[in-house]
PDB file of C-alpha atoms in Angstrom:
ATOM      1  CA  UNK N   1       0.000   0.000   0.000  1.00 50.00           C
ATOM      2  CA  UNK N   2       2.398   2.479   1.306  1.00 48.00           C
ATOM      3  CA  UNK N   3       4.858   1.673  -2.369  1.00 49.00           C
ATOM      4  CA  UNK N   4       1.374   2.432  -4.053  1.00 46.00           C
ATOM      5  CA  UNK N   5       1.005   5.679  -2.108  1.00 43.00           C
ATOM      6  CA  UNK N   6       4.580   6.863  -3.265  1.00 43.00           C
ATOM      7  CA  UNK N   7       4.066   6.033  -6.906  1.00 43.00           C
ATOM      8  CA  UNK N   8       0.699   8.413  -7.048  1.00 39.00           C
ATOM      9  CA  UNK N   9       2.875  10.949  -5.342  1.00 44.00           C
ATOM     10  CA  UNK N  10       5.543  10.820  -7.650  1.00 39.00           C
ATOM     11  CA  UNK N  11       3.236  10.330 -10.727  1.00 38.00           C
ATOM     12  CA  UNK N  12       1.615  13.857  -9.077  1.00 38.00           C
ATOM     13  CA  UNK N  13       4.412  15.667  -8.868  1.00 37.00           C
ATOM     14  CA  UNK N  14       5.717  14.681 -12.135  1.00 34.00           C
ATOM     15  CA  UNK N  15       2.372  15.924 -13.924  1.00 35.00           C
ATOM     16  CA  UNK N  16       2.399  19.473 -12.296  1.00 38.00           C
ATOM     17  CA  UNK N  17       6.255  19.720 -12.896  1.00 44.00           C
ATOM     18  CA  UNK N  18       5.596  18.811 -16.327  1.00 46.00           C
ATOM     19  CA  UNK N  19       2.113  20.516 -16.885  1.00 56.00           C
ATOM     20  CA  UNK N  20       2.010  22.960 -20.544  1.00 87.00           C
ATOM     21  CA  UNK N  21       0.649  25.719 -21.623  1.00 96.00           C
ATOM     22  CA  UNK N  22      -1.269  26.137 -24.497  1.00 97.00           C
ATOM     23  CA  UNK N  23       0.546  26.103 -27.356  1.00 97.00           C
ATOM     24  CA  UNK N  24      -0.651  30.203 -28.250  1.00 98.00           C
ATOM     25  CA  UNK N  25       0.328  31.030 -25.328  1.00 98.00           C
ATOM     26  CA  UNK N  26       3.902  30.102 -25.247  1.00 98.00           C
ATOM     27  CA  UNK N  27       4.381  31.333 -29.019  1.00 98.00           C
ATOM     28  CA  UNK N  28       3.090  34.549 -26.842  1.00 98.00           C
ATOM     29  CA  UNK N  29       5.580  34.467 -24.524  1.00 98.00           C
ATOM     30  CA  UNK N  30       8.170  33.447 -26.909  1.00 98.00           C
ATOM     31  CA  UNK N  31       7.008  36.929 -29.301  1.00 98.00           C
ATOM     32  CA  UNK N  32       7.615  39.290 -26.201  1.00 98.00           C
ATOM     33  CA  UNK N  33      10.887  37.771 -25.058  1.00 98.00           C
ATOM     34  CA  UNK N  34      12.576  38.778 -28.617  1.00 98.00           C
ATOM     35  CA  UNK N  35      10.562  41.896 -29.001  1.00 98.00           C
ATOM     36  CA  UNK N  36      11.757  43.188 -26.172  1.00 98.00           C
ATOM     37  CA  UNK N  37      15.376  41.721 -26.325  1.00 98.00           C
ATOM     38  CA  UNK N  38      15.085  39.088 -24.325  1.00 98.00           C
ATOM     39  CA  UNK N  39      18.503  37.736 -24.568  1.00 98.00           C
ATOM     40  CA  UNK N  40      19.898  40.979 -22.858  1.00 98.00           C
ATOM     41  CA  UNK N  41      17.234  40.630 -20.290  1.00 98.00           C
ATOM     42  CA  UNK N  42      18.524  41.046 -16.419  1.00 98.00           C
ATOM     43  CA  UNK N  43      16.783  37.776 -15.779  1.00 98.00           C
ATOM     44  CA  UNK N  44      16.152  35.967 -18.681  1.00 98.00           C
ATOM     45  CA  UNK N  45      14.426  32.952 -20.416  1.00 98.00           C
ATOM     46  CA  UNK N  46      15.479  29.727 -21.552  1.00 98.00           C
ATOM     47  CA  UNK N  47      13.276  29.067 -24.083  1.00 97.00           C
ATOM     48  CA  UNK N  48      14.175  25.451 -24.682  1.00 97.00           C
ATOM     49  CA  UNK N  49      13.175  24.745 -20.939  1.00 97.00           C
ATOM     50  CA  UNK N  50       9.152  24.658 -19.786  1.00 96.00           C
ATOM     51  CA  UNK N  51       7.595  27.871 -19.213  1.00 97.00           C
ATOM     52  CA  UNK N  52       6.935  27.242 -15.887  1.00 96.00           C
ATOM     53  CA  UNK N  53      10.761  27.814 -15.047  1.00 97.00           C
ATOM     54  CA  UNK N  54      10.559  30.801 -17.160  1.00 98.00           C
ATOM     55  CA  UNK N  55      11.322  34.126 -14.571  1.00 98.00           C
ATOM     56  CA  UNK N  56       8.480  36.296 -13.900  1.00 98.00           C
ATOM     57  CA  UNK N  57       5.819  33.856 -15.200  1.00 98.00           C
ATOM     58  CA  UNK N  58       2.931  32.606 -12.821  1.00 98.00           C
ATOM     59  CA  UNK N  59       1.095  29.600 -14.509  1.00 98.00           C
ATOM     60  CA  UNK N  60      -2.219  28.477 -12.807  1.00 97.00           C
ATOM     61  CA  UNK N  61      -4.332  26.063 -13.948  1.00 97.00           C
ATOM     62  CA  UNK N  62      -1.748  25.426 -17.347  1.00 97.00           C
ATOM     63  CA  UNK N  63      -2.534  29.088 -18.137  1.00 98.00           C
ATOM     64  CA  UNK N  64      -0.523  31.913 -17.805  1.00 98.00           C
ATOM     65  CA  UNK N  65      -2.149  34.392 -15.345  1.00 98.00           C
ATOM     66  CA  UNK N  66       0.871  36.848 -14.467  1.00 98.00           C
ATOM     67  CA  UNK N  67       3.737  38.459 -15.851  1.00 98.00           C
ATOM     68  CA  UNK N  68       5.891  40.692 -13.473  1.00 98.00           C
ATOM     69  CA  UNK N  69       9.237  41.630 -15.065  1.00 98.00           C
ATOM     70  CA  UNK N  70       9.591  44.992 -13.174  1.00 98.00           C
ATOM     71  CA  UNK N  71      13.435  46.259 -13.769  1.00 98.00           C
ATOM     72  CA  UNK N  72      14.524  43.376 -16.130  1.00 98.00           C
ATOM     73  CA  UNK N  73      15.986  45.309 -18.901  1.00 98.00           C
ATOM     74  CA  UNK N  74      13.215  45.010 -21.173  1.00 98.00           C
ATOM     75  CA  UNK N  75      14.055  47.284 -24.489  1.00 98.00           C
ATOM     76  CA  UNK N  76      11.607  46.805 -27.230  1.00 98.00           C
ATOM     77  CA  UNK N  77       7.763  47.103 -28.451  1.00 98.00           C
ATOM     78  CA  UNK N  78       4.986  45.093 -26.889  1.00 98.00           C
ATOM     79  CA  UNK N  79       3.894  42.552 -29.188  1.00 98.00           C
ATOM     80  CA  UNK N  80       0.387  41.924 -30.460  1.00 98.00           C
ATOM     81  CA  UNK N  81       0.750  38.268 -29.110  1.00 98.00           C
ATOM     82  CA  UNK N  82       0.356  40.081 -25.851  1.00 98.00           C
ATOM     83  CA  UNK N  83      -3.282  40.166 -26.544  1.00 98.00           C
ATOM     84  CA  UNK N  84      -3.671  35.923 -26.752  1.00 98.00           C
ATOM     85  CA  UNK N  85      -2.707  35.585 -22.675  1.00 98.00           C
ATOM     86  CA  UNK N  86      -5.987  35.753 -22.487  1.00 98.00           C
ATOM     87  CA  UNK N  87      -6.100  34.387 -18.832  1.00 98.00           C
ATOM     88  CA  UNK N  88      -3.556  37.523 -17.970  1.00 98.00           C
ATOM     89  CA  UNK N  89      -4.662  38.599 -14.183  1.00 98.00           C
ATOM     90  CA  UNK N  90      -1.442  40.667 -14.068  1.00 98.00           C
ATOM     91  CA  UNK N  91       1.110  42.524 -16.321  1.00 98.00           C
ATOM     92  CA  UNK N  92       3.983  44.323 -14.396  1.00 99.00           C
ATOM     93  CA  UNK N  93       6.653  45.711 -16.579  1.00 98.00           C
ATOM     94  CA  UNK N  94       7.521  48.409 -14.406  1.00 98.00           C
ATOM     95  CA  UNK N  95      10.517  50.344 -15.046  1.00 98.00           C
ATOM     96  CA  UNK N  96      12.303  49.316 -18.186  1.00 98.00           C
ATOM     97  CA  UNK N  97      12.701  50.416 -21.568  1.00 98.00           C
ATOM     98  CA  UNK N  98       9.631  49.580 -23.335  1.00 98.00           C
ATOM     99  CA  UNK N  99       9.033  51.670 -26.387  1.00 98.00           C
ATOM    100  CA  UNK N 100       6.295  52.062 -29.096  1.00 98.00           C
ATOM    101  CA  UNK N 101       2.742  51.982 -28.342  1.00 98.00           C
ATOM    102  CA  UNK N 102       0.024  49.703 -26.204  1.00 98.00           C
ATOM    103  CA  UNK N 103      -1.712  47.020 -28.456  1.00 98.00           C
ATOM    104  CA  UNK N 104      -5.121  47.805 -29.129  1.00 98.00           C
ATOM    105  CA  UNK N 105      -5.148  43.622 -28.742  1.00 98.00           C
ATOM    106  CA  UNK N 106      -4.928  44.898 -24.945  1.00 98.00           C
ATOM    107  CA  UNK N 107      -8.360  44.544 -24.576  1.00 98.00           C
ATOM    108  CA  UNK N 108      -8.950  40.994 -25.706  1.00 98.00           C
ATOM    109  CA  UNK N 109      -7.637  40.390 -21.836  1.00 98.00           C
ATOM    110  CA  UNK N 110     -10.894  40.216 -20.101  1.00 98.00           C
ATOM    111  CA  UNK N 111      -9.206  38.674 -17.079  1.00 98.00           C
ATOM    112  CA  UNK N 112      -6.788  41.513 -16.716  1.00 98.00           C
ATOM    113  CA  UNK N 113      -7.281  43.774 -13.361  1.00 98.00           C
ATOM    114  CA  UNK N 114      -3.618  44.886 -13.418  1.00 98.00           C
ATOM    115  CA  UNK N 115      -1.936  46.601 -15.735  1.00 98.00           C
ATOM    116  CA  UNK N 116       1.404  48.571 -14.923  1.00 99.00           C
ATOM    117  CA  UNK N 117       4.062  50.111 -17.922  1.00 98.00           C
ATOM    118  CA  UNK N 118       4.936  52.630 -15.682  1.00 98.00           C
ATOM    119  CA  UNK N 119       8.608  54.550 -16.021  1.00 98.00           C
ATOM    120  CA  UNK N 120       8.925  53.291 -19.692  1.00 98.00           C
ATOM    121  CA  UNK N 121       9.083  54.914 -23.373  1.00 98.00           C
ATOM    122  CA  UNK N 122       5.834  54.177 -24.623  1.00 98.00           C
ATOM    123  CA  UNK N 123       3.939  56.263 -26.949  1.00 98.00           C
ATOM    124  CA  UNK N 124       1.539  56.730 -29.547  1.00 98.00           C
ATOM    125  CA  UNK N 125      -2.341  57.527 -28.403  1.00 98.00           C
ATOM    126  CA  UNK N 126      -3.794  55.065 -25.843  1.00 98.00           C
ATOM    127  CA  UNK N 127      -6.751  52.350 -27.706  1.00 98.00           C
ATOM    128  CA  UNK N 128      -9.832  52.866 -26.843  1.00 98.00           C
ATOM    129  CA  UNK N 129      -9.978  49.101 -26.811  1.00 98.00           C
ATOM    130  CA  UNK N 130      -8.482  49.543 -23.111  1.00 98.00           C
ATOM    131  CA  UNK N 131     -11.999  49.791 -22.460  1.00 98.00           C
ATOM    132  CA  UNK N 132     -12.808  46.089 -22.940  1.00 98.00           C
ATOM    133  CA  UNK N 133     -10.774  44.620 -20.446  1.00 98.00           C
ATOM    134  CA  UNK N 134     -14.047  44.840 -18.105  1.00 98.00           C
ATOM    135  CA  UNK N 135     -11.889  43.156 -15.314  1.00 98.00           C
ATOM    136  CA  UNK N 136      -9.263  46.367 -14.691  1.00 98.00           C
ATOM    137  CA  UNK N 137      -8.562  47.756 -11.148  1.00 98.00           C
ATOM    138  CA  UNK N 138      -5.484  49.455 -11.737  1.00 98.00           C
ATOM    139  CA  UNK N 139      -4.317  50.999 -14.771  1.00 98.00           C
ATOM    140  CA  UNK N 140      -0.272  52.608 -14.285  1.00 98.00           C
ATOM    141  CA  UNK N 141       1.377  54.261 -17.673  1.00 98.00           C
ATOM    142  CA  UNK N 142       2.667  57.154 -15.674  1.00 98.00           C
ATOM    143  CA  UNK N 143       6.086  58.451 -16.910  1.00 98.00           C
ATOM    144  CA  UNK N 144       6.113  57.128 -20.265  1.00 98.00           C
ATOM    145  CA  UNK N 145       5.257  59.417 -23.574  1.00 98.00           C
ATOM    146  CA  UNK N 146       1.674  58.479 -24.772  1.00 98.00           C
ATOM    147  CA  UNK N 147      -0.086  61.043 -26.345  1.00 98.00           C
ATOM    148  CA  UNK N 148      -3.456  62.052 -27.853  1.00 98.00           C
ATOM    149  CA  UNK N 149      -6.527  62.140 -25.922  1.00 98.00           C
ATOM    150  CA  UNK N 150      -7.693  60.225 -23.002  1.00 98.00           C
ATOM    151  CA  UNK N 151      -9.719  57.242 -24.273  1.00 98.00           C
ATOM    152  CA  UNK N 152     -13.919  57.371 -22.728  1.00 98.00           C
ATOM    153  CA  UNK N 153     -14.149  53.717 -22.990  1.00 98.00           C
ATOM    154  CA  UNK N 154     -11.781  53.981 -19.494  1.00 98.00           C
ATOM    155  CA  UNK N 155     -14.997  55.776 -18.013  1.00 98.00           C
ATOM    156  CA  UNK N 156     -16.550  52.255 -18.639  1.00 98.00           C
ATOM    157  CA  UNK N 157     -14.439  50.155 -16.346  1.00 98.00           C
ATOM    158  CA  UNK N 158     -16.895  49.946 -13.454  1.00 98.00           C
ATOM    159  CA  UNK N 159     -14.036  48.942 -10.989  1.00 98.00           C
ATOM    160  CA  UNK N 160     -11.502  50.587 -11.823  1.00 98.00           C
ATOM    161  CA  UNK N 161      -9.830  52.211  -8.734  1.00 98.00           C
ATOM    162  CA  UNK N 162      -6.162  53.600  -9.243  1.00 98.00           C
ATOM    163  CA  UNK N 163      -5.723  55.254 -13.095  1.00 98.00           C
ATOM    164  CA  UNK N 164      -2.094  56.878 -13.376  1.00 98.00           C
ATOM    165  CA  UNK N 165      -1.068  58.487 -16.284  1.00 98.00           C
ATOM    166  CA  UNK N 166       0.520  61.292 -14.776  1.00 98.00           C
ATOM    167  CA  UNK N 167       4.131  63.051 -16.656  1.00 98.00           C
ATOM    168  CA  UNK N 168       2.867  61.796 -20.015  1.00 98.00           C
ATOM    169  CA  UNK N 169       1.377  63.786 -22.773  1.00 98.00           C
ATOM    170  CA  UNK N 170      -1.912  63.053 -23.316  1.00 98.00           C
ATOM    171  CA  UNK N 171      -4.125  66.309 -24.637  1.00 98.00           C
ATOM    172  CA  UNK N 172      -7.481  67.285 -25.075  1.00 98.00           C
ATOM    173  CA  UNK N 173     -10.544  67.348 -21.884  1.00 98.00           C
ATOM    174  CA  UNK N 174     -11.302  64.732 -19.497  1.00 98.00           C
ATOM    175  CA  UNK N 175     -13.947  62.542 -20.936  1.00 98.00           C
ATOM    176  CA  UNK N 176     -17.480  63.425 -19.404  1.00 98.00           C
ATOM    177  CA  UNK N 177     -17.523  58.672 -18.428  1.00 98.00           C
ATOM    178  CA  UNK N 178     -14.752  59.303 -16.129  1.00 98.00           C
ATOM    179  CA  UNK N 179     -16.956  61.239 -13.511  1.00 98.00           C
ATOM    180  CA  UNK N 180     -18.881  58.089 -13.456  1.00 97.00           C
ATOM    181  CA  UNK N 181     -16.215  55.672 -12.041  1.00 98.00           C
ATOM    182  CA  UNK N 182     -17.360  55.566  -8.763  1.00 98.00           C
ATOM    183  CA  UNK N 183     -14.985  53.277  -7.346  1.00 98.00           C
ATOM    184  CA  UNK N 184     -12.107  54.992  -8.272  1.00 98.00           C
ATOM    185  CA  UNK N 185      -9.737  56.081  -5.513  1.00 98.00           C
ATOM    186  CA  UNK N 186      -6.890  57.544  -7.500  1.00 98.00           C
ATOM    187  CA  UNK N 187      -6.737  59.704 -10.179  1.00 98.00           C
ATOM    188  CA  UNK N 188      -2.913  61.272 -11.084  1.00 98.00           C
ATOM    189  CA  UNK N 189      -3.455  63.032 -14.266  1.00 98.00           C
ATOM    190  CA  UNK N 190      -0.809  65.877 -13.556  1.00 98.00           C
ATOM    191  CA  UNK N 191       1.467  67.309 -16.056  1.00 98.00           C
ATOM    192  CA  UNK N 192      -0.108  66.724 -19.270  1.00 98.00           C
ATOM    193  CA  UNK N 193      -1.322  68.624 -21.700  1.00 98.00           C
ATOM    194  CA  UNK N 194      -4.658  68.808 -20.812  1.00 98.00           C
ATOM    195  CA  UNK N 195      -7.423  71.852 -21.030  1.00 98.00           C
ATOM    196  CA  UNK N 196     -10.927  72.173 -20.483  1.00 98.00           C
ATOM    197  CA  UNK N 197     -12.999  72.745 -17.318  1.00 97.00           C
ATOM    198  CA  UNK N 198     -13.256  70.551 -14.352  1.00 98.00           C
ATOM    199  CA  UNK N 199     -16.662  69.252 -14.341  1.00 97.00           C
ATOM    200  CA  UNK N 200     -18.908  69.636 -11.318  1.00 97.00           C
ATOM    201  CA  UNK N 201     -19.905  65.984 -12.150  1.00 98.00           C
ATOM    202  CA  UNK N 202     -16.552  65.685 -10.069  1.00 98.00           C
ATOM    203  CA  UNK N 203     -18.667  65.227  -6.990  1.00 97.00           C
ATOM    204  CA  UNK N 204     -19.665  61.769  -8.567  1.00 98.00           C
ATOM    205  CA  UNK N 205     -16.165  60.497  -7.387  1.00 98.00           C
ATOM    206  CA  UNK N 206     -17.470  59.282  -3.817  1.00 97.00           C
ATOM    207  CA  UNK N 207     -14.647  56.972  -3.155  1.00 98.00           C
ATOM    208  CA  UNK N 208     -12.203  59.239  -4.776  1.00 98.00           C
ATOM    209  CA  UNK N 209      -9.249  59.815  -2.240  1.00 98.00           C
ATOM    210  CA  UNK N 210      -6.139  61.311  -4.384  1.00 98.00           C
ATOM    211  CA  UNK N 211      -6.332  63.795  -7.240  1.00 98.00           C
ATOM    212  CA  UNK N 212      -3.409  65.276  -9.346  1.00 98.00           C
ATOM    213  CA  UNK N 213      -4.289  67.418 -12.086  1.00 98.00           C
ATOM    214  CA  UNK N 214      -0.959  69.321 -11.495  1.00 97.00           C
ATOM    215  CA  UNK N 215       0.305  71.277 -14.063  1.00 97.00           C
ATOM    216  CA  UNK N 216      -2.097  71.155 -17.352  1.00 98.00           C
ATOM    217  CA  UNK N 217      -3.979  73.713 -18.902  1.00 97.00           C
ATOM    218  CA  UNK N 218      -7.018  73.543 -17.738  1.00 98.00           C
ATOM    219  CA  UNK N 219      -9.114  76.594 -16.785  1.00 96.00           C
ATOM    220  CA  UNK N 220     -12.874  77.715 -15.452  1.00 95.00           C
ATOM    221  CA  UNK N 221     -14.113  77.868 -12.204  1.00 94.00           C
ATOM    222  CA  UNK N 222     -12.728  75.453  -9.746  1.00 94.00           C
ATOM    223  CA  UNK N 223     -15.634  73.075  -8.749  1.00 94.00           C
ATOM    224  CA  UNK N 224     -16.787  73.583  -5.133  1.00 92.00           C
ATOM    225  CA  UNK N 225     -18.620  70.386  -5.573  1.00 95.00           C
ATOM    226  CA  UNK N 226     -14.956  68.920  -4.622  1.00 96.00           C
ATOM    227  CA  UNK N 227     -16.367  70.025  -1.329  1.00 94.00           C
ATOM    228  CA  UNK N 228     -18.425  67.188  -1.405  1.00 95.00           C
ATOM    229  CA  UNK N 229     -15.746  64.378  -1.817  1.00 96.00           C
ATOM    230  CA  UNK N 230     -15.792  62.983   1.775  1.00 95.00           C
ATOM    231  CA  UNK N 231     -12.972  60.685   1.322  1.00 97.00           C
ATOM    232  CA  UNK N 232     -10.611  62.915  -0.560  1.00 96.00           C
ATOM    233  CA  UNK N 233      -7.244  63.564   1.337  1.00 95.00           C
ATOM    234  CA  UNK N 234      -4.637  64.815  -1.377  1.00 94.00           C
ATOM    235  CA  UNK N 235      -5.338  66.997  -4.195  1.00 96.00           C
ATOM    236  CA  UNK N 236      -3.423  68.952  -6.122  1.00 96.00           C
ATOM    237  CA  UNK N 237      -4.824  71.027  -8.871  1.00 96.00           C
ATOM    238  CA  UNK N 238      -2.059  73.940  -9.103  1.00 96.00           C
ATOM    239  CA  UNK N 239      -0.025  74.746 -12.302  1.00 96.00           C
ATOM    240  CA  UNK N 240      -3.178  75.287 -13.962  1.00 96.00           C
ATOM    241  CA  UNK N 241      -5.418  78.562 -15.464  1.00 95.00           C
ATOM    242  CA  UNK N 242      -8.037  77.821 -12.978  1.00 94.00           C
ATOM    243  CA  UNK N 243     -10.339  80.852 -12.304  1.00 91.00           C
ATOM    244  CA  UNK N 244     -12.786  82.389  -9.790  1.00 87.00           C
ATOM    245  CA  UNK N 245     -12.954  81.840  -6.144  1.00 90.00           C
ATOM    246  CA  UNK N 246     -12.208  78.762  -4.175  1.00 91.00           C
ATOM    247  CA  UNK N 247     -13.203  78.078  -0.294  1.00 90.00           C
ATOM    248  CA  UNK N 248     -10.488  78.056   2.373  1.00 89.00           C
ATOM    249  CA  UNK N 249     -11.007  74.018   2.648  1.00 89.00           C
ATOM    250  CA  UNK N 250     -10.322  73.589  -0.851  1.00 91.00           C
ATOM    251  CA  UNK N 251      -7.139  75.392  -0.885  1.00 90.00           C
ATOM    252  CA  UNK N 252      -5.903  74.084   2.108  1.00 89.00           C
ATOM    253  CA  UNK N 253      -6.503  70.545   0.627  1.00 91.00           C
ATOM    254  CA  UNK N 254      -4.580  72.005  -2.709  1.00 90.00           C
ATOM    255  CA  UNK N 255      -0.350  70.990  -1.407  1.00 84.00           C
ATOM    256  CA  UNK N 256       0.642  74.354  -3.357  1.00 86.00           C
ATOM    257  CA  UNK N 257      -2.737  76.224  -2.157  1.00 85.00           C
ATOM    258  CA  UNK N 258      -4.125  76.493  -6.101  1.00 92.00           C
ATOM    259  CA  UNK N 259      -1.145  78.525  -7.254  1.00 93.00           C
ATOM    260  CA  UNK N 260      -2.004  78.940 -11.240  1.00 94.00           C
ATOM    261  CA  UNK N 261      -0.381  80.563 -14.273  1.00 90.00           C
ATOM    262  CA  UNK N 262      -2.617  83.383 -15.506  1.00 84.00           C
ATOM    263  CA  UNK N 263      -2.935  84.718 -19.173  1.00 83.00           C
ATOM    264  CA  UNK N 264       0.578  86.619 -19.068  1.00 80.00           C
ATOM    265  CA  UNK N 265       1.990  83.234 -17.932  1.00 84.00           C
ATOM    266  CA  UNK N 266       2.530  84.558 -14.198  1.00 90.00           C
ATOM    267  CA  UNK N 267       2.080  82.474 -10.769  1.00 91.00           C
ATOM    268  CA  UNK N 268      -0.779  83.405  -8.926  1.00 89.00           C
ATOM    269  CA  UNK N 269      -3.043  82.194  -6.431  1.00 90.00           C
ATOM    270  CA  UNK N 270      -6.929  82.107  -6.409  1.00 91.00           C
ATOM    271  CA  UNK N 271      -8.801  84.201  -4.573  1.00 89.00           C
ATOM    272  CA  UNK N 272     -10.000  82.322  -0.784  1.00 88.00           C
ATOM    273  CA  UNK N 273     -13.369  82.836   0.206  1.00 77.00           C
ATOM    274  CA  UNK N 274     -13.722  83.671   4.079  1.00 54.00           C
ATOM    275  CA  UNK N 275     -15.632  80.294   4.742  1.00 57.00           C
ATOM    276  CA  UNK N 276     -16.835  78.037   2.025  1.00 51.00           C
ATOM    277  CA  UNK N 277     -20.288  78.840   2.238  1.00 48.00           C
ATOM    278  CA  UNK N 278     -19.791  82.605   0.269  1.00 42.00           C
ATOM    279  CA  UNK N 279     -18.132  80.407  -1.920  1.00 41.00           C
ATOM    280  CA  UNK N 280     -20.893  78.240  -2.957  1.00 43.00           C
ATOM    281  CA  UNK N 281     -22.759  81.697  -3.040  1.00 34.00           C
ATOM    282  CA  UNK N 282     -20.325  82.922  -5.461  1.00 38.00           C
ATOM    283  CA  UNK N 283     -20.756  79.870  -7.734  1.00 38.00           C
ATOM    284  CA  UNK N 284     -24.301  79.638  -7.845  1.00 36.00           C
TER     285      UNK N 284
END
């Protein structure tokens, strides 16, 4: 009995040692490693070896479901192929050299609630197709060169909480669906080159609890309906042709107290109501 036990056990462990992914999914795997260099990696593959010894791959189930390879020397354009780990949870390329722009096959990953290219060289406008991977929780591109404008199928993601796309340079407004994300907690959208008002539909945010808008060029009348985000506890909306008055709350929350460049391109600061109340007079 107990030489029966062993054999199942070994028969076991050989089967998850020598468990395979699909075969799509390793060509996958085997397209990003040499469009991004992948012999020059820091930590690199061998690709005549199984992908589950393959660094920075998680494999659950004989599908891939993550991919961290944060500061591994990456230096190349994201594939297409990217778009057929279709059982993606997680993508973490944080810090490398990543250049070109996102696939627009990005949204074929409807498992995907992690995505983070941040401090990269990506550019190019972001898809709209972004939109489609329902799952997403946390979108990071910060520090990388996308331009264009901000894509409104992100104002779809129901669950979205963190979006970072801050020291990029994305133009145009914010799209009217992103004041509909109402579980989103961060929002770092500072220096850009973004214009428009801020829309009272702001107050929407409920759970929103950090917002950068630092150094755009946006303008209008600051909305006091920020007033109304209880959970808020950093803002910063300085660096900016903001207008009009602003209550003593606000500007205290604002970390350079809502310094803004004016038409002749001088620093100034918004006028401070006395209490917040003549403030909401004055915008009414």
């Amino acid at each position: 009995m107990k030489a029966i036990f062993t054999y199942v056990s070994i028969l076991l462990v050989s089967i998850s040692v020598f468990a395979e992914i699909s075969t799509t999914e390793k060509k996958a795997l085997e397209k990003l490693y040499k469009a991004t260099n992948g012999p020059k990696w820091t930590n690199t593959w061998n690709l005549k070896s199984s992908p589950t010894t393959w660094y920075g791959v998680e494999i659950k189930d004989d599908k891939v479901v993550s991919l961290k390879l944060m500061n591994n020397n990456l230096l190349g354009t994201l594939p297409n192929e990217l778009g057929d780990l279709t059982n993606l949870v997680e993508i973490n390329f944080f810090r490398n050299y990543i250049s070109g722009s996102l696939p627009s096959t990005i949204g074929n990953l409807k498992s995907l609630t992690h995505l983070n290219i941040a401090f990269n060289q990506m550019s190019g406008t972001l898809p709209e197709t972004v939109g489609n991977a329902t799952n997403l929780k946390s979108i990071e591109l910060h520090m990388n060169r996308f331009n264009g404008q901000l894509p409104s199928s992100i104002g779809t993601l129901s669950g979205l909480e963190t979006l970072s796309l801050f020291n990029n340079e994305i133009e145009g407004e914010i799209p009217s669906s992103y004041y509909q994300l109402k579980a989103l907690k961060v929002l770092l959208l500072s220096s850009n080159k973004l214009v428009g008002a801020l829309s009272p539909d702001v107050a929407n945010l409920s759970s929103l609890e950090n917002l950068s808008l630092f150094e755009n060029k946006m303008e209008g009348q600051v909305p006091l309906d920020l007033e109304k985000l209880r959970n808020l506890k950093e803002m910063n909306l300085s660096y900016n042709m903001f207008n009009g008055l602003v209550s003593r709350n606000l500007a205290k929350l604002d970390t350079l107290n809502m310094t803004m460049i004016n038409e002749q391109g001088v620093a100034t600061t918004l006028k401070i109501s006395i209490d917040k109340n003549s403030a909401y007079a004055a915008d009414e």
